[in-house]
Short mmCIF file of C-alpha atoms in Angstrom, two decimals:
data_model
loop_
_atom_site.label_atom_id
_atom_site.label_comp_id
_atom_site.label_asym_id
_atom_site.label_seq_id
_atom_site.Cartn_x
_atom_site.Cartn_y
_atom_site.Cartn_z
CA UNK S 1 86.26 100.48 112.87
CA UNK S 2 88.00 97.35 112.99
CA UNK S 3 85.82 95.86 109.92
CA UNK S 4 87.28 98.67 107.37
CA UNK S 5 89.61 97.52 105.32
CA UNK S 6 91.78 98.78 102.37
CA UNK S 7 90.86 98.30 98.23
CA UNK S 8 93.81 98.17 96.36
CA UNK S 9 93.45 98.63 92.67
CA UNK S 10 96.10 99.12 89.69
CA UNK S 11 98.49 96.92 87.44
CA UNK S 12 101.02 94.50 89.14
CA UNK S 13 99.92 94.47 92.60
CA UNK S 14 100.49 90.97 93.11
CA UNK S 15 104.02 91.45 92.65
CA UNK S 16 103.93 93.43 95.83
CA UNK S 17 100.93 91.97 97.68
CA UNK S 18 103.03 90.88 100.65
CA UNK S 19 103.12 94.75 101.71
CA UNK S 20 99.36 94.81 101.14
CA UNK S 21 98.54 92.10 103.37
CA UNK S 22 97.19 93.37 106.56
CA UNK S 23 98.93 90.82 108.94
CA UNK S 24 101.00 91.90 111.71
CA UNK S 25 100.95 88.48 113.74
CA UNK S 26 100.93 86.18 110.74
CA UNK S 27 103.29 83.29 110.30
CA UNK S 28 101.75 81.75 107.08
CA UNK S 29 99.78 82.46 104.52
CA UNK S 30 97.44 80.09 103.02
CA UNK S 31 97.30 80.87 99.34
CA UNK S 32 94.09 79.34 97.83
CA UNK S 33 93.67 79.34 94.07
CA UNK S 34 92.64 76.95 91.13
CA UNK S 35 94.11 75.37 88.96
CA UNK S 36 93.36 77.77 85.90
CA UNK S 37 94.15 80.53 88.17
CA UNK S 38 97.23 79.11 89.42
CA UNK S 39 99.04 78.54 85.93
CA UNK S 40 98.31 82.11 84.83
CA UNK S 41 99.08 84.25 87.73
CA UNK S 42 99.99 81.92 91.05
CA UNK S 43 103.74 82.32 90.80
CA UNK S 44 103.73 86.09 90.81
CA UNK S 45 101.25 85.88 93.70
CA UNK S 46 103.28 83.49 95.44
CA UNK S 47 106.38 85.71 94.84
CA UNK S 48 104.51 88.81 96.11
CA UNK S 49 103.54 86.91 99.36
CA UNK S 50 106.56 85.75 99.88
CA UNK S 51 108.56 88.88 100.03
CA UNK S 52 107.06 89.70 103.47
CA UNK S 53 109.24 86.90 104.56
CA UNK S 54 106.28 84.76 105.66
CA UNK S 55 105.63 81.16 104.80
CA UNK S 56 103.52 80.68 101.96
CA UNK S 57 101.51 77.51 101.31
CA UNK S 58 99.36 76.79 98.31
CA UNK S 59 95.88 74.82 98.32
CA UNK S 60 94.58 74.29 94.74
CA UNK S 61 91.05 73.76 93.97
CA UNK S 62 89.51 72.21 90.63
CA UNK S 63 88.14 75.32 88.44
CA UNK S 64 84.54 75.69 88.47
CA UNK S 65 81.23 75.60 90.65
CA UNK S 66 81.93 72.38 92.01
CA UNK S 67 84.94 73.80 94.44
CA UNK S 68 82.02 74.97 96.13
CA UNK S 69 80.98 72.26 97.86
CA UNK S 70 81.03 70.36 101.15
CA UNK S 71 83.57 68.32 100.07
CA UNK S 72 86.00 70.81 99.12
CA UNK S 73 85.23 72.79 102.32
CA UNK S 74 86.20 70.13 104.06
CA UNK S 75 89.69 69.28 102.18
CA UNK S 76 90.37 73.20 102.98
CA UNK S 77 89.40 72.88 106.34
CA UNK S 78 91.55 69.60 106.87
CA UNK S 79 94.65 71.04 104.85
CA UNK S 80 94.61 74.33 106.80
CA UNK S 81 94.81 71.87 109.94
CA UNK S 82 97.73 69.90 108.20
CA UNK S 83 99.66 73.12 107.32
CA UNK S 84 99.32 74.29 111.07
CA UNK S 85 97.50 77.54 110.48
CA UNK S 86 96.80 79.65 113.69
CA UNK S 87 94.08 81.97 114.38
CA UNK S 88 96.30 84.98 113.31
CA UNK S 89 97.61 83.54 110.17
CA UNK S 90 95.95 84.38 106.80
CA UNK S 91 93.96 83.05 103.99
CA UNK S 92 94.58 84.93 100.74
CA UNK S 93 91.69 83.77 97.68
CA UNK S 94 93.25 84.33 94.57
CA UNK S 95 90.88 83.33 91.79
CA UNK S 96 87.24 84.43 90.49
CA UNK S 97 84.18 84.33 92.33
CA UNK S 98 84.37 80.43 93.04
CA UNK S 99 87.67 81.04 94.95
CA UNK S 100 86.90 83.93 96.49
CA UNK S 101 83.46 82.45 97.85
CA UNK S 102 84.88 78.88 99.18
CA UNK S 103 88.25 80.30 100.37
CA UNK S 104 86.51 82.99 102.43
CA UNK S 105 84.06 80.73 103.71
CA UNK S 106 86.59 78.40 104.91
CA UNK S 107 88.83 81.20 105.98
CA UNK S 108 85.12 82.10 107.96
CA UNK S 109 84.85 79.41 109.47
CA UNK S 110 88.18 77.91 110.37
CA UNK S 111 89.30 78.61 114.07
CA UNK S 112 85.68 80.47 114.31
CA UNK S 113 87.47 82.95 111.82
CA UNK S 114 90.81 83.90 110.50
CA UNK S 115 91.90 86.80 108.66
CA UNK S 116 91.25 86.90 104.96
CA UNK S 117 92.76 88.49 102.09
CA UNK S 118 90.94 88.73 99.10
CA UNK S 119 92.61 88.66 95.70
CA UNK S 120 90.28 88.68 92.84
CA UNK S 121 91.60 87.87 89.19
CA UNK S 122 88.09 88.48 87.54
CA UNK S 123 86.35 91.71 86.92
CA UNK S 124 83.30 90.43 88.52
CA UNK S 125 85.36 89.49 91.36
CA UNK S 126 87.27 93.03 91.51
CA UNK S 127 84.27 95.46 91.07
CA UNK S 128 81.46 93.11 93.19
CA UNK S 129 82.25 89.99 94.67
CA UNK S 130 85.25 90.11 96.55
CA UNK S 131 83.89 93.46 98.18
CA UNK S 132 81.25 93.22 101.12
CA UNK S 133 82.34 90.41 103.08
CA UNK S 134 79.96 87.56 101.64
CA UNK S 135 81.10 83.91 101.46
CA UNK S 136 79.13 81.01 100.78
CA UNK S 137 79.27 77.23 99.27
CA UNK S 138 76.35 75.41 97.05
CA UNK S 139 74.52 72.29 98.56
CA UNK S 140 72.81 69.96 95.98
CA UNK S 141 69.64 71.98 97.03
CA UNK S 142 70.36 75.25 95.45
CA UNK S 143 73.32 77.55 95.18
CA UNK S 144 75.10 80.23 98.20
CA UNK S 145 72.59 77.99 100.55
CA UNK S 146 75.30 77.93 103.36
CA UNK S 147 77.69 81.36 104.07
CA UNK S 148 78.71 83.50 106.26
CA UNK S 149 79.62 87.40 106.52
CA UNK S 150 83.34 87.45 106.86
CA UNK S 151 85.05 90.93 105.78
CA UNK S 152 88.26 90.78 104.51
CA UNK S 153 91.59 92.54 106.22
CA UNK S 154 92.57 93.92 102.47
CA UNK S 155 91.36 93.55 98.87
CA UNK S 156 94.19 93.42 96.34
CA UNK S 157 92.68 94.20 92.79
CA UNK S 158 95.75 93.46 90.13
CA UNK S 159 94.13 94.95 86.97
CA UNK S 160 96.88 93.00 84.81
CA UNK S 161 95.06 89.70 85.36
CA UNK S 162 91.99 91.01 83.37
CA UNK S 163 94.16 90.89 80.41
CA UNK S 164 94.11 87.11 80.44
CA UNK S 165 90.24 86.52 80.82
CA UNK S 166 88.42 84.65 78.08
CA UNK S 167 86.02 86.87 76.58
CA UNK S 168 82.44 85.37 78.07
CA UNK S 169 84.39 85.79 81.64
CA UNK S 170 84.90 89.57 81.02
CA UNK S 171 81.44 90.21 79.57
CA UNK S 172 80.13 88.61 82.59
CA UNK S 173 81.77 91.11 84.90
CA UNK S 174 80.91 93.87 82.50
CA UNK S 175 77.31 92.96 82.97
CA UNK S 176 77.78 93.92 86.92
CA UNK S 177 79.90 96.84 85.96
CA UNK S 178 76.59 98.32 83.71
CA UNK S 179 74.55 97.22 86.62
CA UNK S 180 76.71 99.49 89.06
CA UNK S 181 76.56 102.15 86.48
CA UNK S 182 72.66 102.01 86.16
CA UNK S 183 72.04 101.85 89.73
CA UNK S 184 74.50 104.79 90.85
CA UNK S 185 74.10 108.47 90.28
CA UNK S 186 76.84 109.94 87.88
CA UNK S 187 78.48 109.75 84.64
CA UNK S 188 79.65 106.30 84.88
CA UNK S 189 76.48 105.02 82.35
CA UNK S 190 77.57 107.74 80.06
CA UNK S 191 81.17 106.72 79.99
CA UNK S 192 80.45 102.78 79.42
CA UNK S 193 78.86 103.79 76.01
CA UNK S 194 81.50 106.27 75.19
CA UNK S 195 84.41 104.18 76.16
CA UNK S 196 82.92 100.68 74.61
CA UNK S 197 85.62 99.93 72.28
CA UNK S 198 88.53 100.81 74.48
CA UNK S 199 87.32 98.70 77.38
CA UNK S 200 86.20 95.84 75.30
CA UNK S 201 89.75 96.01 73.67
CA UNK S 202 91.07 96.08 77.56
CA UNK S 203 93.01 99.12 77.41
CA UNK S 204 95.13 98.65 80.70
CA UNK S 205 94.57 102.42 82.15
CA UNK S 206 90.96 102.52 81.02
CA UNK S 207 90.16 99.11 82.82
CA UNK S 208 91.85 100.28 86.11
CA UNK S 209 89.69 103.15 86.28
CA UNK S 210 86.47 101.23 85.55
CA UNK S 211 87.19 98.99 88.44
CA UNK S 212 88.00 101.80 90.31
CA UNK S 213 84.90 103.53 89.67
CA UNK S 214 82.67 100.61 89.45
CA UNK S 215 84.07 98.81 92.79
CA UNK S 216 83.47 102.56 94.39
CA UNK S 217 79.80 102.04 93.89
CA UNK S 218 79.64 98.66 95.77
CA UNK S 219 81.80 99.99 98.65
CA UNK S 220 79.05 102.90 98.92
CA UNK S 221 76.20 100.89 99.47
CA UNK S 222 78.02 98.15 101.46
CA UNK S 223 79.60 100.92 103.74
CA UNK S 224 75.74 102.06 104.48
CA UNK S 225 74.54 98.42 104.83
CA UNK S 226 76.77 95.89 105.89
CA UNK S 227 74.36 92.98 105.64
CA UNK S 228 72.10 93.29 102.94
CA UNK S 229 69.07 94.90 104.67
CA UNK S 230 67.58 97.80 102.19
CA UNK S 231 70.39 99.66 100.13
CA UNK S 232 72.35 96.33 99.65
CA UNK S 233 69.32 94.81 98.00
CA UNK S 234 69.93 97.41 94.82
CA UNK S 235 72.78 95.36 93.99
CA UNK S 236 70.67 92.68 92.98
CA UNK S 237 69.17 94.74 89.93
CA UNK S 238 68.48 92.37 87.37
CA UNK S 239 69.37 89.53 89.30
CA UNK S 240 65.52 88.13 89.99
CA UNK S 241 65.27 87.42 86.90
CA UNK S 242 68.41 86.11 86.31
CA UNK S 243 68.60 83.96 89.03
CA UNK S 244 65.78 82.17 87.70
CA UNK S 245 66.82 81.61 84.37
CA UNK S 246 70.28 80.21 85.70
CA UNK S 247 68.37 77.87 87.99
CA UNK S 248 65.92 76.86 85.40
CA UNK S 249 69.05 76.24 83.07
CA UNK S 250 70.31 74.06 85.26
CA UNK S 251 73.40 76.47 85.80
CA UNK S 252 74.38 75.22 82.11
CA UNK S 253 72.42 77.60 80.04
CA UNK S 254 73.30 81.43 79.89
CA UNK S 255 76.30 82.87 81.62
CA UNK S 256 75.87 84.26 84.78
CA UNK S 257 76.48 87.82 82.79
CA UNK S 258 74.00 87.19 79.97
CA UNK S 259 71.46 86.07 82.57
CA UNK S 260 71.70 89.42 84.30
CA UNK S 261 71.80 91.32 81.16
CA UNK S 262 68.66 89.89 80.01
CA UNK S 263 67.34 90.40 83.83
CA UNK S 264 68.05 94.17 83.77
CA UNK S 265 66.17 94.66 80.49
CA UNK S 266 63.47 92.60 82.24
CA UNK S 267 63.59 95.27 84.83
CA UNK S 268 63.78 98.14 82.60
CA UNK S 269 60.77 97.16 80.73
CA UNK S 270 58.74 96.45 84.27
CA UNK S 271 59.95 99.66 85.19
CA UNK S 272 57.87 101.13 81.99
CA UNK S 273 54.85 99.30 82.56
CA UNK S 274 54.43 100.64 86.07
CA UNK S 275 55.08 104.33 84.96
CA UNK S 276 58.38 105.18 85.89
CA UNK S 277 60.90 106.51 83.34
CA UNK S 278 61.08 104.53 80.16
CA UNK S 279 64.88 103.91 79.98
CA UNK S 280 64.76 100.59 77.96
CA UNK S 281 66.52 102.16 75.19
CA UNK S 282 69.34 103.30 77.25
CA UNK S 283 69.62 99.53 78.98
CA UNK S 284 69.53 98.36 75.35
CA UNK S 285 72.29 100.42 73.84
CA UNK S 286 74.43 99.46 76.87
CA UNK S 287 74.42 95.77 76.73
CA UNK S 288 74.89 95.85 73.22
CA UNK S 289 77.75 97.65 73.21
CA UNK S 290 79.15 95.04 75.23
CA UNK S 291 78.04 92.23 73.11
CA UNK S 292 75.32 91.33 75.99
CA UNK S 293 72.05 89.45 75.41
CA UNK S 294 68.63 91.92 75.83
CA UNK S 295 66.19 89.08 75.23
CA UNK S 296 66.71 84.86 75.28
CA UNK S 297 65.25 84.21 78.71
CA UNK S 298 63.71 80.93 77.01
CA UNK S 299 61.50 79.90 79.54
CA UNK S 300 57.41 79.79 80.33
CA UNK S 301 56.52 82.55 82.26
CA UNK S 302 55.16 80.17 84.67
CA UNK S 303 58.20 78.61 85.22
CA UNK S 304 59.78 81.48 86.26
CA UNK S 305 57.21 82.45 88.36
CA UNK S 306 57.56 79.37 90.35
CA UNK S 307 61.27 79.34 90.97
CA UNK S 308 60.72 83.10 92.48
CA UNK S 309 58.78 81.86 95.33
CA UNK S 310 61.68 79.49 96.23
CA UNK S 311 64.28 82.16 96.18
CA UNK S 312 65.92 83.12 99.58
CA UNK S 313 65.08 87.03 99.10
CA UNK S 314 61.32 85.88 98.77
CA UNK S 315 60.27 87.57 102.16
CA UNK S 316 56.51 88.49 102.62
CA UNK S 317 56.22 88.74 98.74
CA UNK S 318 58.38 88.97 95.96
CA UNK S 319 60.24 92.81 95.69
CA UNK S 320 61.90 94.12 92.40
CA UNK S 321 64.33 96.64 92.00
CA UNK S 322 63.43 98.86 89.64
CA UNK S 323 64.94 102.16 88.65
CA UNK S 324 62.56 105.08 88.77
CA UNK S 325 65.36 106.91 86.43
CA UNK S 326 69.02 106.13 85.61
CA UNK S 327 70.73 106.27 88.96
CA UNK S 328 67.61 106.24 91.27
CA UNK S 329 66.81 102.34 92.27
CA UNK S 330 63.65 101.52 94.29
CA UNK S 331 62.23 98.41 95.95
CA UNK S 332 58.80 97.84 94.59
CA UNK S 333 56.48 94.87 96.09
CA UNK S 334 53.24 93.70 95.14
CA UNK S 335 53.89 94.08 91.29
CA UNK S 336 50.67 93.28 89.50
CA UNK S 337 50.84 89.58 87.68
CA UNK S 338 49.97 91.41 84.34
CA UNK S 339 53.09 93.89 84.20
CA UNK S 340 55.55 91.21 85.50
CA UNK S 341 54.19 88.67 82.30
CA UNK S 342 54.03 91.53 79.86
CA UNK S 343 57.68 92.81 80.97
CA UNK S 344 59.09 89.31 81.11
CA UNK S 345 57.36 88.16 77.00
CA UNK S 346 59.30 91.62 76.06
CA UNK S 347 62.76 89.39 76.87
CA UNK S 348 61.68 86.00 76.47
#
């Protein structure tokens, strides 16, 4: 349909980004990035986009979550107006999750929606957050409270950008790759175990294959469920506890990847408590292979439970994504308090 789009994955794609931007009526490309990504990849992206003969204008956000704010959004909107963006012109988001979320929401709302191309430069972006059309900004009251679904025209994943990621940012992406491997049927989990050395060393060819395979899991789920009813909830595996721990730590504690790793261990323990297949060992060895934590949530169970009640996914009772077995996720409601507490103590 009109909402389908091409995801291109491979090395050095920024150099030919222009050909991959699907925008026949555009005159201007607004390249939104952040200061650290601009220094690493901005020039290649600008040159690649300029190859189309279109005018390329660049807007540079401050790195970090503070750019997902109403203030940053207003400055982006006003800049789009100042450079004369029309509704057929294109916003390209070059960077990690923050840039994709903030630039994506600006594109979703400016002129009631202008074409967007996601150009994620992090592993998390390439396999997860840049696919599926979710965009958002934060409020002082909480993260991602204001947003929109705005499907991109194209997603351009230049796997060469993964070479420049700091280790902890790469590890966050690996936590999500492991999540995709655990919730999807197939051999991805086995390959992540077997290839941990090569992937950790960031062998270019292996990484490109990993991005293709992990992104395919997200694509398959989103295709079936574009606006997060049932299937898409499986992508929140490990995130119910992760979000609580991140919020309790004021987003200054564990990285997102570390929180998700602990959250998946919690889910594995909870599944075992409830009589599903015991796959705690598989979870542990996968996470340890990528130096991700398996315990260390750190807060009292009562505090975590209080946070859950306020979560935006809390409709008519908490629901947890658990694995009946590897590759077989289920949504479970009405989990007994005792099982929750016991599973939590195992990762605290």
